[in-house]
Amino acid sequence: MARRKPWDVDDELWAVVEPLLSKVERHARHPGWKRHPDRLVFQGILFVLHTGIAGEHLPQELGFGSGMTCWRRLAEWTEAGVWRRFHEALLAKLRSADALDFSRAAVDGSHIRGVERGPKTGRSPVDRRRTGSKHPLITDATGIPLAVTQLIPLLQAVPPVRGQRGRPRHRPDVVLGDRGYDHDKYRRLVRALGVKPLIARRGTEHGSGLGTRRWVVERAFAHLHWFRRLRIRWEIRDDIHEAFLTLGCALICWRRLSPPTRSFALSQ
């Protein structure tokens, strides 16, 4: 039996995505060209995300539509907030399956090279000659991506996650950070959000013990950069680059829903 390609969308995944897409009705008198099926275009976007291929080189024999069709649909769905809602829907399913741990969160950032200059690009802290983008990430205690942005906006960007009775959960109890976040200002702002900061101090010896719990965010970065489109920033538009990043986070959440857990979550 042939192994399923990572950009193949099964019925379970499509059942989550399809309701998030707006329906485009054809005009009865002037229908124009028939719109390429959303499911195939979504697979084309996933193909670009997984392989890193330029959109204009998308193989036509795959049936996903042209690269321009996929790019236009990507921009349309990005403007409509589809990727954020997709991520939130999967976080809710993880919580309903009791697979999300808010007892603590881990934050970190990863800088990737950028081929094109655009909004939210800057010099690499490691090599000042290279420009690129930073991927700040916050995960739950098990490494599930919750949001991508800067530290305080990271905590604020964690959506209200439903999936269980009672009030939605959108704040971890504790946030773990490395020495890059060692500022009293950050500690005050984090406490103001009702979260306890555990941040390593600069100038102290290694061995704080935070690494034994923070490694989950490093693993999450490894999973994100498994998507080749996220290893190098090719997009000038920052919203398109962030769309790929959010889509990658959502797909990691989908994979964490193992088949038994997935069946439970989908039944809620």
mmCIF file of C-alpha atoms in Angstrom:
data_model
loop_
_atom_site.group_PDB
_atom_site.id
_atom_site.type_symbol
_atom_site.label_atom_id
_atom_site.label_comp_id
_atom_site.label_asym_id
_atom_site.label_seq_id
_atom_site.Cartn_x
_atom_site.Cartn_y
_atom_site.Cartn_z
ATOM 1 C CA MET A 1 0.000 0.000 0.000
ATOM 2 C CA ALA A 2 1.422 3.372 -1.068
ATOM 3 C CA ARG A 3 2.214 5.771 1.752
ATOM 4 C CA ARG A 4 -0.004 8.859 1.873
ATOM 5 C CA LYS A 5 1.725 12.044 0.770
ATOM 6 C CA PRO A 6 1.797 14.768 3.471
ATOM 7 C CA TRP A 7 -0.137 17.155 1.210
ATOM 8 C CA ASP A 8 -2.961 14.662 0.635
ATOM 9 C CA VAL A 9 -6.045 15.860 2.515
ATOM 10 C CA ASP A 10 -8.179 13.066 3.935
ATOM 11 C CA ASP A 11 -11.868 13.382 4.725
ATOM 12 C CA GLU A 12 -11.239 13.927 8.449
ATOM 13 C CA LEU A 13 -8.967 16.920 7.881
ATOM 14 C CA TRP A 14 -11.209 18.365 5.176
ATOM 15 C CA ALA A 15 -14.171 18.149 7.572
ATOM 16 C CA VAL A 16 -12.305 20.632 9.788
ATOM 17 C CA VAL A 17 -11.141 22.960 6.992
ATOM 18 C CA GLU A 18 -14.149 23.148 4.686
ATOM 19 C CA PRO A 19 -16.561 24.897 7.116
ATOM 20 C CA LEU A 20 -13.990 27.683 7.576
ATOM 21 C CA LEU A 21 -13.999 28.605 3.873
ATOM 22 C CA SER A 22 -16.452 31.119 2.475
ATOM 23 C CA LYS A 23 -18.755 29.853 -0.245
ATOM 24 C CA VAL A 24 -18.400 31.644 -3.580
ATOM 25 C CA GLU A 25 -21.561 31.489 -5.645
ATOM 26 C CA ARG A 26 -21.358 31.677 -9.428
ATOM 27 C CA HIS A 27 -23.437 34.387 -11.055
ATOM 28 C CA ALA A 28 -26.298 32.794 -12.971
ATOM 29 C CA ARG A 29 -26.098 35.128 -15.988
ATOM 30 C CA HIS A 30 -22.336 35.632 -16.039
ATOM 31 C CA PRO A 31 -20.801 32.571 -14.400
ATOM 32 C CA GLY A 32 -17.313 33.009 -15.853
ATOM 33 C CA TRP A 33 -14.678 30.332 -15.404
ATOM 34 C CA LYS A 34 -15.572 27.513 -13.038
ATOM 35 C CA ARG A 35 -13.710 27.918 -9.736
ATOM 36 C CA HIS A 36 -11.107 25.211 -9.143
ATOM 37 C CA PRO A 37 -12.219 22.955 -6.243
ATOM 38 C CA ASP A 38 -11.160 24.330 -2.853
ATOM 39 C CA ARG A 39 -9.948 20.945 -1.633
ATOM 40 C CA LEU A 40 -7.518 20.567 -4.531
ATOM 41 C CA VAL A 41 -6.265 24.137 -4.139
ATOM 42 C CA PHE A 42 -5.747 23.553 -0.398
ATOM 43 C CA GLN A 43 -3.643 20.515 -1.304
ATOM 44 C CA GLY A 44 -1.634 22.725 -3.671
ATOM 45 C CA ILE A 45 -0.932 25.170 -0.833
ATOM 46 C CA LEU A 46 0.162 22.252 1.372
ATOM 47 C CA PHE A 47 2.418 21.008 -1.449
ATOM 48 C CA VAL A 48 4.170 24.399 -1.560
ATOM 49 C CA LEU A 49 4.450 24.477 2.257
ATOM 50 C CA HIS A 50 5.938 20.984 2.459
ATOM 51 C CA THR A 51 8.298 21.110 -0.529
ATOM 52 C CA GLY A 52 9.284 24.789 -0.543
ATOM 53 C CA ILE A 53 8.753 24.921 -4.294
ATOM 54 C CA ALA A 54 8.020 28.268 -5.928
ATOM 55 C CA GLY A 55 4.323 28.626 -6.670
ATOM 56 C CA GLU A 56 4.883 29.180 -10.402
ATOM 57 C CA HIS A 57 6.630 25.794 -10.573
ATOM 58 C CA LEU A 58 3.694 23.871 -9.117
ATOM 59 C CA PRO A 59 3.373 20.759 -11.334
ATOM 60 C CA GLN A 60 0.141 20.953 -13.312
ATOM 61 C CA GLU A 61 -0.147 17.177 -13.524
ATOM 62 C CA LEU A 62 -0.937 17.064 -9.802
ATOM 63 C CA GLY A 63 -4.323 18.610 -10.519
ATOM 64 C CA PHE A 64 -4.040 21.263 -7.792
ATOM 65 C CA GLY A 65 -4.512 24.143 -10.223
ATOM 66 C CA SER A 66 -1.942 26.692 -11.343
ATOM 67 C CA GLY A 67 0.499 28.329 -8.980
ATOM 68 C CA MET A 68 -1.321 31.632 -9.455
ATOM 69 C CA THR A 69 -4.655 30.012 -8.556
ATOM 70 C CA CYS A 70 -3.171 28.622 -5.352
ATOM 71 C CA TRP A 71 -1.518 31.953 -4.498
ATOM 72 C CA ARG A 72 -4.748 33.898 -5.023
ATOM 73 C CA ARG A 73 -6.727 31.457 -2.914
ATOM 74 C CA LEU A 74 -4.001 31.579 -0.223
ATOM 75 C CA ALA A 75 -4.248 35.386 -0.147
ATOM 76 C CA GLU A 76 -8.064 35.229 -0.105
ATOM 77 C CA TRP A 77 -8.159 32.779 2.799
ATOM 78 C CA THR A 78 -5.441 34.701 4.642
ATOM 79 C CA GLU A 79 -7.462 37.921 4.466
ATOM 80 C CA ALA A 80 -10.531 36.008 5.704
ATOM 81 C CA GLY A 81 -8.623 34.732 8.772
ATOM 82 C CA VAL A 82 -8.987 31.072 7.783
ATOM 83 C CA TRP A 83 -5.585 29.945 9.055
ATOM 84 C CA ARG A 84 -6.026 31.479 12.514
ATOM 85 C CA ARG A 85 -9.462 29.893 12.876
ATOM 86 C CA PHE A 86 -8.106 26.567 11.611
ATOM 87 C CA HIS A 87 -5.404 26.640 14.296
ATOM 88 C CA GLU A 88 -7.912 27.615 16.989
ATOM 89 C CA ALA A 89 -10.300 24.830 15.957
ATOM 90 C CA LEU A 90 -7.551 22.230 16.322
ATOM 91 C CA LEU A 91 -6.443 23.622 19.691
ATOM 92 C CA ALA A 92 -10.037 23.245 20.878
ATOM 93 C CA LYS A 93 -10.089 19.624 19.683
ATOM 94 C CA LEU A 94 -6.827 18.954 21.509
ATOM 95 C CA ARG A 95 -8.265 20.422 24.709
ATOM 96 C CA SER A 96 -11.472 18.429 24.361
ATOM 97 C CA ALA A 97 -9.297 15.312 24.108
ATOM 98 C CA ASP A 98 -7.400 16.453 27.256
ATOM 99 C CA ALA A 99 -4.199 16.678 25.184
ATOM 100 C CA LEU A 100 -3.377 20.339 25.922
ATOM 101 C CA ASP A 101 -1.377 21.239 29.048
ATOM 102 C CA PHE A 102 -1.683 24.852 30.270
ATOM 103 C CA SER A 103 0.251 24.231 33.488
ATOM 104 C CA ARG A 104 3.218 25.975 31.858
ATOM 105 C CA ALA A 105 4.286 27.402 28.517
ATOM 106 C CA ALA A 106 7.681 27.745 26.856
ATOM 107 C CA VAL A 107 8.768 30.648 24.635
ATOM 108 C CA ASP A 108 11.688 31.046 22.254
ATOM 109 C CA GLY A 109 12.589 32.540 18.885
ATOM 110 C CA SER A 110 14.250 31.231 15.742
ATOM 111 C CA HIS A 111 15.731 33.455 13.008
ATOM 112 C CA ILE A 112 15.476 32.272 9.402
ATOM 113 C CA ARG A 113 17.168 33.685 6.315
ATOM 114 C CA GLY A 114 15.090 35.898 4.039
ATOM 115 C CA VAL A 115 15.691 36.081 0.287
ATOM 116 C CA GLU A 116 13.441 39.120 -0.201
ATOM 117 C CA ARG A 117 13.289 42.230 1.940
ATOM 118 C CA GLY A 118 9.880 43.120 3.236
ATOM 119 C CA PRO A 119 7.916 44.033 6.356
ATOM 120 C CA LYS A 120 9.061 42.349 9.575
ATOM 121 C CA THR A 121 12.503 41.474 8.249
ATOM 122 C CA GLY A 122 15.802 42.434 9.842
ATOM 123 C CA ARG A 123 19.425 41.472 10.347
ATOM 124 C CA SER A 124 20.243 38.124 11.864
ATOM 125 C CA PRO A 125 21.631 38.367 15.420
ATOM 126 C CA VAL A 126 24.179 35.710 14.433
ATOM 127 C CA ASP A 127 25.268 37.057 11.019
ATOM 128 C CA ARG A 128 24.593 40.791 10.590
ATOM 129 C CA ARG A 129 25.203 40.533 6.834
ATOM 130 C CA ARG A 130 22.100 38.404 6.366
ATOM 131 C CA THR A 131 18.538 39.579 6.631
ATOM 132 C CA GLY A 132 15.594 37.423 7.523
ATOM 133 C CA SER A 133 12.634 36.994 9.826
ATOM 134 C CA LYS A 134 12.292 35.904 13.411
ATOM 135 C CA HIS A 135 9.798 33.222 14.384
ATOM 136 C CA PRO A 136 8.836 33.784 18.052
ATOM 137 C CA LEU A 137 6.845 30.833 19.351
ATOM 138 C CA ILE A 138 4.926 29.865 22.474
ATOM 139 C CA THR A 139 3.997 26.246 23.176
ATOM 140 C CA ASP A 140 2.132 24.422 25.896
ATOM 141 C CA ALA A 141 3.974 22.149 28.323
ATOM 142 C CA THR A 142 4.090 19.342 25.740
ATOM 143 C CA GLY A 143 5.321 21.443 22.783
ATOM 144 C CA ILE A 144 2.022 22.114 21.002
ATOM 145 C CA PRO A 145 2.264 25.518 19.223
ATOM 146 C CA LEU A 146 -0.148 28.050 20.714
ATOM 147 C CA ALA A 147 0.826 31.277 18.908
ATOM 148 C CA VAL A 148 3.609 32.993 16.956
ATOM 149 C CA THR A 149 4.586 36.639 17.696
ATOM 150 C CA GLN A 150 6.644 38.575 20.334
ATOM 151 C CA LEU A 151 6.743 37.672 24.072
ATOM 152 C CA ILE A 152 3.933 39.789 25.530
ATOM 153 C CA PRO A 153 1.854 39.617 22.341
ATOM 154 C CA LEU A 154 2.579 35.867 22.411
ATOM 155 C CA LEU A 155 0.763 35.507 25.716
ATOM 156 C CA GLN A 156 -1.997 37.818 24.548
ATOM 157 C CA ALA A 157 -2.272 36.002 21.206
ATOM 158 C CA VAL A 158 -3.056 32.611 22.722
ATOM 159 C CA PRO A 159 -6.703 32.275 21.704
ATOM 160 C CA PRO A 160 -9.451 31.394 24.179
ATOM 161 C CA VAL A 161 -9.283 27.617 23.760
ATOM 162 C CA ARG A 162 -12.617 25.890 24.182
ATOM 163 C CA GLY A 163 -13.215 22.156 24.114
ATOM 164 C CA GLN A 164 -14.117 21.595 27.763
ATOM 165 C CA ARG A 165 -16.898 22.770 30.031
ATOM 166 C CA GLY A 166 -16.394 26.053 31.776
ATOM 167 C CA ARG A 167 -14.565 29.170 30.680
ATOM 168 C CA PRO A 168 -12.159 28.941 27.710
ATOM 169 C CA ARG A 169 -8.492 28.700 28.729
ATOM 170 C CA HIS A 170 -6.036 31.168 27.166
ATOM 171 C CA ARG A 171 -3.339 31.786 29.792
ATOM 172 C CA PRO A 172 -0.747 29.280 31.025
ATOM 173 C CA ASP A 173 0.057 29.181 34.730
ATOM 174 C CA VAL A 174 3.813 29.636 34.144
ATOM 175 C CA VAL A 175 5.916 30.798 31.187
ATOM 176 C CA LEU A 176 9.520 29.597 30.745
ATOM 177 C CA GLY A 177 12.060 31.738 28.876
ATOM 178 C CA ASP A 178 15.804 31.758 28.216
ATOM 179 C CA ARG A 179 18.280 34.593 28.904
ATOM 180 C CA GLY A 180 17.115 36.502 25.838
ATOM 181 C CA TYR A 181 13.988 37.423 27.801
ATOM 182 C CA ASP A 182 15.898 38.489 30.933
ATOM 183 C CA HIS A 183 14.361 41.950 31.454
ATOM 184 C CA ASP A 184 12.497 43.072 34.548
ATOM 185 C CA LYS A 185 10.058 44.858 32.243
ATOM 186 C CA TYR A 186 9.077 41.508 30.731
ATOM 187 C CA ARG A 187 8.646 39.973 34.175
ATOM 188 C CA ARG A 188 6.347 42.802 35.265
ATOM 189 C CA LEU A 189 4.257 42.587 32.092
ATOM 190 C CA VAL A 190 3.983 38.811 32.325
ATOM 191 C CA ARG A 191 2.851 38.998 35.966
ATOM 192 C CA ALA A 192 0.310 41.650 34.984
ATOM 193 C CA LEU A 193 -1.285 39.052 32.711
ATOM 194 C CA GLY A 194 -1.664 36.678 35.655
ATOM 195 C CA VAL A 195 1.196 34.416 34.530
ATOM 196 C CA LYS A 196 4.263 33.493 36.605
ATOM 197 C CA PRO A 197 7.549 34.179 34.718
ATOM 198 C CA LEU A 198 10.453 31.724 35.058
ATOM 199 C CA ILE A 199 13.218 33.355 33.013
ATOM 200 C CA ALA A 200 16.926 32.511 33.198
ATOM 201 C CA ARG A 201 19.220 35.303 34.389
ATOM 202 C CA ARG A 202 22.080 36.659 32.310
ATOM 203 C CA GLY A 203 25.553 36.335 33.788
ATOM 204 C CA THR A 204 24.695 33.248 35.818
ATOM 205 C CA GLU A 205 26.063 29.791 35.262
ATOM 206 C CA HIS A 206 24.090 27.378 33.165
ATOM 207 C CA GLY A 207 22.177 24.784 35.082
ATOM 208 C CA SER A 208 19.021 26.647 36.003
ATOM 209 C CA GLY A 209 17.088 23.518 35.146
ATOM 210 C CA LEU A 210 14.762 25.343 32.762
ATOM 211 C CA GLY A 211 16.258 23.499 29.811
ATOM 212 C CA THR A 212 14.786 20.241 31.041
ATOM 213 C CA ARG A 213 11.338 21.774 30.500
ATOM 214 C CA ARG A 214 12.003 24.265 27.693
ATOM 215 C CA TRP A 215 13.234 21.707 25.168
ATOM 216 C CA VAL A 216 9.667 21.222 23.961
ATOM 217 C CA VAL A 217 9.722 24.599 22.191
ATOM 218 C CA GLU A 218 12.985 23.639 20.434
ATOM 219 C CA ARG A 219 11.310 20.457 19.250
ATOM 220 C CA ALA A 220 8.366 22.508 17.990
ATOM 221 C CA PHE A 221 10.782 24.623 15.919
ATOM 222 C CA ALA A 222 12.277 21.445 14.466
ATOM 223 C CA HIS A 223 8.778 20.333 13.465
ATOM 224 C CA LEU A 224 8.002 23.729 11.942
ATOM 225 C CA HIS A 225 11.200 23.808 9.936
ATOM 226 C CA TRP A 226 10.403 20.369 8.597
ATOM 227 C CA PHE A 227 8.123 22.387 6.293
ATOM 228 C CA ARG A 228 10.645 23.543 3.716
ATOM 229 C CA ARG A 229 8.770 26.751 2.958
ATOM 230 C CA LEU A 230 9.451 27.878 6.542
ATOM 231 C CA ARG A 231 13.230 27.356 6.414
ATOM 232 C CA ILE A 232 13.768 30.428 4.211
ATOM 233 C CA ARG A 233 11.472 33.417 3.844
ATOM 234 C CA TRP A 234 10.651 33.857 0.152
ATOM 235 C CA GLU A 235 7.629 36.134 0.536
ATOM 236 C CA ILE A 236 7.771 39.936 0.455
ATOM 237 C CA ARG A 237 4.297 40.141 2.001
ATOM 238 C CA ASP A 238 4.555 39.423 5.718
ATOM 239 C CA ASP A 239 0.920 38.310 5.933
ATOM 240 C CA ILE A 240 1.561 35.521 3.428
ATOM 241 C CA HIS A 241 4.678 34.385 5.274
ATOM 242 C CA GLU A 242 2.755 34.391 8.564
ATOM 243 C CA ALA A 243 -0.047 32.463 6.844
ATOM 244 C CA PHE A 244 2.370 29.640 6.045
ATOM 245 C CA LEU A 245 3.688 29.813 9.623
ATOM 246 C CA THR A 246 0.215 29.584 11.176
ATOM 247 C CA LEU A 247 -0.741 26.797 8.785
ATOM 248 C CA GLY A 248 2.380 24.900 9.864
ATOM 249 C CA CYS A 249 1.392 25.295 13.533
ATOM 250 C CA ALA A 250 -2.102 24.022 12.755
ATOM 251 C CA LEU A 251 -0.763 20.955 10.955
ATOM 252 C CA ILE A 252 1.472 20.117 13.935
ATOM 253 C CA CYS A 253 -1.661 20.261 16.094
ATOM 254 C CA TRP A 254 -3.444 17.947 13.652
ATOM 255 C CA ARG A 255 -0.645 15.397 13.881
ATOM 256 C CA ARG A 256 -0.818 15.483 17.663
ATOM 257 C CA LEU A 257 -4.392 14.298 17.387
ATOM 258 C CA SER A 258 -3.545 10.595 17.137
ATOM 259 C CA PRO A 259 -6.234 8.459 15.410
ATOM 260 C CA PRO A 260 -7.933 7.403 18.705
ATOM 261 C CA THR A 261 -7.714 10.945 20.110
ATOM 262 C CA ARG A 262 -8.777 12.395 16.776
ATOM 263 C CA SER A 263 -11.910 10.277 16.683
ATOM 264 C CA PHE A 264 -12.794 11.425 20.217
ATOM 265 C CA ALA A 265 -12.172 15.098 19.379
ATOM 266 C CA LEU A 266 -14.150 15.008 16.150
ATOM 267 C CA SER A 267 -17.138 13.546 17.972
ATOM 268 C CA GLN A 268 -17.363 16.505 20.356
#
